[in-house]
Coordinates of C-alpha atoms in Angstrom, one line a residue:
M1 CA -10.6 -17.3 27.6
E2 CA -14.3 -18.0 27.3
K3 CA -13.5 -21.8 27.1
Y4 CA -11.5 -21.6 30.5
F5 CA -13.8 -19.5 32.1
N6 CA -16.8 -22.1 31.2
N7 CA -14.6 -25.2 32.4
F8 CA -14.2 -23.1 35.7
K9 CA -18.0 -22.6 36.0
I10 CA -18.4 -26.6 35.5
G11 CA -15.7 -27.5 38.0
A12 CA -17.0 -25.1 40.5
S13 CA -20.5 -26.3 40.5
F14 CA -19.1 -29.9 40.2
T15 CA -17.4 -29.0 43.6
A16 CA -20.4 -27.1 45.1
F17 CA -22.4 -30.3 44.2
I18 CA -20.2 -33.0 45.6
L19 CA -19.3 -30.8 48.8
S20 CA -23.2 -30.5 49.2
I21 CA -23.8 -34.2 49.0
I22 CA -21.5 -35.0 51.6
F23 CA -22.7 -32.4 54.0
R24 CA -25.9 -34.0 53.5
L25 CA -24.6 -37.5 54.0
S26 CA -22.7 -36.3 57.1
F27 CA -25.7 -34.9 58.8
T28 CA -27.8 -37.7 58.1
Y29 CA -25.6 -40.8 59.2
L30 CA -22.6 -39.5 61.3
I31 CA -24.0 -36.4 63.0
T32 CA -27.3 -37.1 64.7
D33 CA -27.5 -33.6 66.9
P34 CA -30.4 -31.5 65.8
L35 CA -29.5 -29.0 63.4
P36 CA -30.4 -25.2 63.5
F37 CA -32.0 -25.3 60.0
S38 CA -33.9 -27.7 58.0
M39 CA -32.4 -30.4 55.7
G40 CA -34.6 -29.1 53.1
I41 CA -32.3 -26.4 52.5
V42 CA -29.1 -28.7 52.0
D43 CA -31.4 -30.7 49.9
A44 CA -32.2 -27.2 47.8
I45 CA -28.5 -26.5 47.4
I46 CA -27.9 -30.0 46.2
V47 CA -30.7 -29.9 43.5
A48 CA -29.4 -26.0 42.5
A49 CA -25.8 -27.3 42.2
G50 CA -26.8 -30.4 40.3
A51 CA -29.1 -28.5 38.1
T52 CA -26.0 -25.9 37.4
L53 CA -23.7 -28.6 36.9
F54 CA -26.0 -30.4 34.3
V55 CA -27.0 -27.2 32.5
L56 CA -23.5 -26.1 32.2
S57 CA -22.1 -29.3 31.0
A58 CA -25.0 -29.3 28.5
Y59 CA -24.6 -25.9 27.1
E60 CA -20.6 -26.5 26.7
F61 CA -21.5 -29.5 24.7
I62 CA -24.2 -28.1 22.6
H63 CA -22.2 -25.0 21.9
I64 CA -19.2 -27.0 20.6
R65 CA -21.4 -29.4 18.6
F66 CA -24.0 -27.0 17.4
P67 CA -21.9 -23.8 17.3
D68 CA -24.9 -21.5 15.5
T69 CA -27.1 -21.9 18.7
A70 CA -24.9 -19.7 20.7
E71 CA -27.0 -16.8 20.6
M72 CA -30.0 -18.1 22.2
L73 CA -28.3 -21.2 24.1
P74 CA -27.9 -18.9 27.4
L75 CA -32.0 -18.3 27.5
F76 CA -32.6 -22.4 27.1
A77 CA -30.1 -23.1 29.5
A78 CA -31.7 -20.7 32.3
I79 CA -35.0 -22.2 31.2
V80 CA -33.8 -25.8 31.8
W81 CA -32.3 -24.8 35.1
T82 CA -35.4 -23.3 36.3
V83 CA -37.6 -26.3 35.1
I84 CA -34.9 -28.6 37.2
V85 CA -35.6 -26.6 40.4
S86 CA -39.1 -26.1 40.0
S87 CA -39.5 -29.8 39.7
Y88 CA -37.9 -30.3 42.6
I89 CA -39.9 -27.9 44.5
I90 CA -43.3 -29.2 43.1
L91 CA -42.3 -32.8 43.4
R92 CA -41.5 -32.4 47.2
Y93 CA -44.0 -29.5 48.3
Q94 CA -46.7 -29.9 45.8
P95 CA -46.8 -33.8 44.5
N96 CA -50.6 -33.0 43.2
Y97 CA -48.9 -31.3 40.2
Q98 CA -46.9 -33.9 39.0
S99 CA -49.1 -34.3 35.6
S100 CA -48.8 -30.4 34.9
L101 CA -45.1 -30.8 35.6
S102 CA -44.7 -33.8 33.2
I103 CA -46.3 -31.7 30.7
L104 CA -44.1 -28.9 31.2
V105 CA -40.9 -30.8 31.0
T106 CA -41.7 -32.6 27.8
A107 CA -42.7 -29.5 26.3
V108 CA -39.5 -27.9 27.3
F109 CA -37.4 -30.6 25.9
V110 CA -39.1 -31.0 22.5
G111 CA -39.1 -27.3 22.2
M112 CA -35.1 -27.3 22.5
G113 CA -34.8 -30.3 20.3
W114 CA -36.9 -28.7 17.4
W115 CA -35.3 -25.5 18.1
I116 CA -31.6 -27.0 17.8
Q117 CA -32.4 -28.8 14.5
A118 CA -33.9 -25.8 13.2
I119 CA -30.9 -24.1 13.7
S120 CA -28.8 -27.1 12.3
T121 CA -30.9 -26.7 9.0
A122 CA -30.6 -23.2 8.7
A123 CA -26.9 -23.6 9.3
N124 CA -26.2 -26.2 6.6
A125 CA -28.3 -24.2 4.2
R126 CA -26.1 -21.3 5.0
R127 CA -23.3 -23.4 4.4
T128 CA -24.4 -24.3 1.1
H129 CA -25.1 -21.2 0.0
T130 CA -21.8 -20.0 0.9
L131 CA -20.1 -22.6 -0.8
N132 CA -21.6 -22.0 -4.0
I133 CA -20.9 -18.2 -3.6
I134 CA -17.0 -19.2 -3.4
M135 CA -17.3 -21.5 -6.2
A136 CA -18.8 -19.0 -8.2
S137 CA -16.3 -16.5 -7.7
R138 CA -13.7 -19.1 -9.1
T139 CA -15.7 -19.7 -12.1
S140 CA -16.7 -16.0 -12.8
S141 CA -15.2 -14.8 -15.6
E142 CA -15.9 -11.1 -14.5
Y143 CA -14.2 -11.8 -11.2
Q144 CA -11.2 -13.6 -12.3
E145 CA -10.7 -10.7 -15.2
Q146 CA -10.9 -8.0 -12.3
T147 CA -8.4 -9.8 -9.8
R148 CA -6.2 -10.3 -12.7
K149 CA -6.4 -6.5 -13.4
S150 CA -5.8 -5.7 -9.6
A151 CA -2.8 -8.1 -9.4
K152 CA -1.1 -6.9 -12.7
H153 CA 0.2 -4.0 -10.6
Y154 CA -1.1 -4.4 -6.8
R155 CA -0.3 -8.0 -6.1
A156 CA 2.2 -7.0 -3.6
N157 CA 2.2 -3.0 -4.0
V158 CA 0.1 -0.3 -2.5
V159 CA -2.1 2.1 -4.4
P160 CA -0.6 5.5 -3.7
P161 CA -2.7 8.1 -1.5
E162 CA -2.5 10.5 -4.7
L163 CA -4.1 8.1 -7.0
A164 CA -6.6 7.0 -4.4
E165 CA -7.7 10.2 -4.1
W166 CA -7.9 10.8 -7.7
R167 CA -10.2 7.7 -8.1
F168 CA -12.6 9.4 -5.7
S169 CA -12.2 13.0 -6.5
P170 CA -11.0 13.1 -10.2
N171 CA -12.5 16.9 -10.6
K172 CA -9.9 18.4 -8.1
E173 CA -7.8 21.3 -9.3
E174 CA -4.6 19.4 -8.5
F175 CA -5.7 16.5 -10.9
R176 CA -5.9 18.9 -14.0
Y177 CA -3.1 17.8 -15.4
I178 CA -3.2 13.9 -14.6
D179 CA -2.9 11.2 -17.4
V180 CA -3.4 7.8 -15.8
P181 CA -2.5 4.9 -18.1
D182 CA -5.3 2.6 -19.0
D183 CA -3.5 -0.4 -17.4
L184 CA -3.0 1.3 -14.3
N185 CA -6.4 2.8 -14.4
D186 CA -7.8 -0.9 -14.9
S187 CA -5.7 -2.1 -11.7
I188 CA -7.1 0.4 -9.5
N189 CA -10.6 -0.1 -10.7
G190 CA -10.0 -3.8 -10.1
S191 CA -8.9 -3.2 -6.6
V192 CA -12.3 -1.5 -6.0
Y193 CA -14.0 -4.4 -7.4
V194 CA -12.2 -6.7 -4.9
L195 CA -13.1 -4.5 -2.0
N196 CA -16.7 -4.5 -3.0
Y197 CA -16.6 -8.1 -3.3
F198 CA -15.4 -8.5 0.1
E199 CA -17.6 -5.9 1.5
F200 CA -20.5 -7.8 0.1
L201 CA -19.2 -11.0 2.1
A202 CA -18.7 -8.8 5.3
Q203 CA -22.4 -7.6 5.1
G204 CA -23.8 -11.2 4.2
I205 CA -21.8 -12.3 7.5
K206 CA -23.3 -9.3 9.5
C207 CA -27.0 -10.5 8.0
R208 CA -26.1 -14.2 9.0
D209 CA -27.0 -15.0 5.3
L210 CA -23.4 -16.5 4.9
D211 CA -21.4 -18.9 7.0
E212 CA -18.5 -17.2 8.5
K213 CA -16.5 -20.3 9.5
L214 CA -16.0 -21.5 6.2
L215 CA -15.5 -17.5 4.5
K216 CA -12.6 -17.1 7.3
E217 CA -11.0 -20.3 6.4
C218 CA -10.9 -19.2 2.7
F219 CA -10.4 -15.4 2.8
S220 CA -8.9 -14.3 6.1
G221 CA -5.1 -14.2 5.0
I222 CA -6.3 -12.6 1.4
L223 CA -8.3 -9.8 3.3
K224 CA -5.4 -8.8 5.3
G225 CA -3.5 -8.3 2.0
V226 CA -6.7 -6.5 0.3
E227 CA -6.9 -4.1 3.2
R228 CA -3.0 -3.4 3.0
R229 CA -2.8 -2.8 -0.6
C230 CA -5.8 -0.5 -0.5
F231 CA -5.3 1.3 2.5
Y232 CA -5.7 4.5 0.8
I233 CA -8.7 3.7 -1.4
I234 CA -10.7 2.6 1.8
I235 CA -9.5 6.3 3.4
E236 CA -10.8 8.3 0.5
A237 CA -13.9 6.4 0.0
Q238 CA -14.6 6.9 3.7
K239 CA -13.7 10.6 3.4
G240 CA -17.3 10.9 1.2
D241 CA -18.9 8.1 3.0
P242 CA -18.3 7.0 6.6
A243 CA -20.0 3.8 5.9
C244 CA -18.1 3.0 2.9
F245 CA -16.0 -0.2 3.1
E246 CA -17.0 -0.5 6.7
G247 CA -17.6 -4.1 6.4
I248 CA -13.8 -4.5 5.4
I249 CA -13.0 -3.1 8.8
F250 CA -15.5 -5.0 10.5
L251 CA -14.0 -8.5 9.2
S252 CA -10.4 -7.3 9.6
K253 CA -11.1 -7.0 13.2
R254 CA -13.0 -9.9 13.5
W255 CA -10.5 -12.3 11.5
N256 CA -7.2 -10.5 12.1
N257 CA -7.7 -9.1 15.4
E258 CA -7.2 -5.6 14.1
S259 CA -7.9 -3.5 11.0
I260 CA -4.9 -1.5 9.5
V261 CA -7.0 1.3 8.4
E262 CA -8.7 1.9 11.6
R263 CA -5.1 1.7 13.6
Y264 CA -3.0 3.7 11.0
R265 CA -5.9 6.1 9.7
S266 CA -4.7 9.0 11.7
N267 CA -0.9 8.0 11.2
P268 CA -0.6 6.3 7.8
D269 CA 3.4 6.6 7.7
G270 CA 3.2 4.5 10.7
A271 CA 2.0 1.4 8.9
A272 CA 4.2 -0.9 7.1
L273 CA 2.2 -1.0 4.0
G274 CA 4.9 -1.8 1.4
P275 CA 6.1 0.0 -1.8
F276 CA 3.6 2.2 -3.9
Y277 CA 3.2 1.9 -7.4
P278 CA 3.9 3.9 -9.5
A279 CA 7.0 5.0 -7.5
S280 CA 7.2 8.6 -6.6
E281 CA 9.0 9.7 -10.0
A282 CA 6.8 8.0 -12.2
L283 CA 3.7 9.3 -10.4
Q284 CA 4.8 12.7 -10.6
K285 CA 5.5 12.4 -14.5
I286 CA 1.6 10.8 -14.1
L287 CA 0.4 13.8 -12.2
Q288 CA 1.9 16.3 -14.6
A289 CA 1.5 14.1 -17.8
K290 CA -0.7 16.7 -19.5
K291 CA 1.1 19.6 -18.3
R292 CA 4.2 18.5 -19.8
G293 CA 2.2 17.9 -23.3
D294 CA 1.1 21.7 -23.2
C295 CA 4.8 22.8 -22.6
E296 CA 5.9 20.4 -25.5
D297 CA 3.2 21.6 -27.9
N298 CA 3.9 25.2 -27.0
D299 CA 7.7 24.8 -27.8
N300 CA 7.0 23.0 -31.2
P301 CA 7.2 25.7 -33.6
E302 CA 4.7 23.7 -35.9
H303 CA 2.0 25.1 -33.8
S304 CA 3.0 28.8 -34.1

């Protein structure tokens, strides 16, 4: 949408520039009657339209060629437009200031060149740093171990809300009899590890320490699955601290246009998350494991 709007502005300024030139030529060579206004006004319109056309075209080119300049580019575009219009005014009405004008124009364009170079250098360093982080995750034994543990039970399944709540509030009365198998506990902890990894990436992007474009190409699809599988983990974590995993939500909205957690927080049943693991019956056995064990001990005559 932004691209079409920029193209529209370029087209409109081009049209205004051409029409003003035609108007100027018409009243110079075809219509000799005196005008109720000075031709200087027409010339000023031509310069303003031409400056706008040049600035918008340069803006679009630089924005595409050097996307990291997007934040400060509007300011420099406004400065260049002002310099062009000021140059016309000085050359036409105050020619004695041409030397000062040349110094100003040179300084502006040298400054812009230095700024673009600095931004590009910083962007290249950021991309290199990001690539190193991605490669480090591929070679990290800890990262690989945790992702394997997470994928053992939660490659496609979803962490149930009961286990997510237990993960962050294990001392609740309702979990007095719970006995989570070690492999399941490892899978939950592995999923939390993966969430923390993506949270780290999100904060790095927000602080502009990491290259978002490269990370999006690598992880946008993975992030969507991680948020879905860990839906209840994120919700339970944010009950204790609303800022917890807020970077996950930030990235999901930025990369996938929406956050499942944010959209279905108040209505989890409406989210197509997928099957829970463990399933309902097996989960109830885990939640009541110690209670059944106590009952069996009481029924065993050897303990009498």
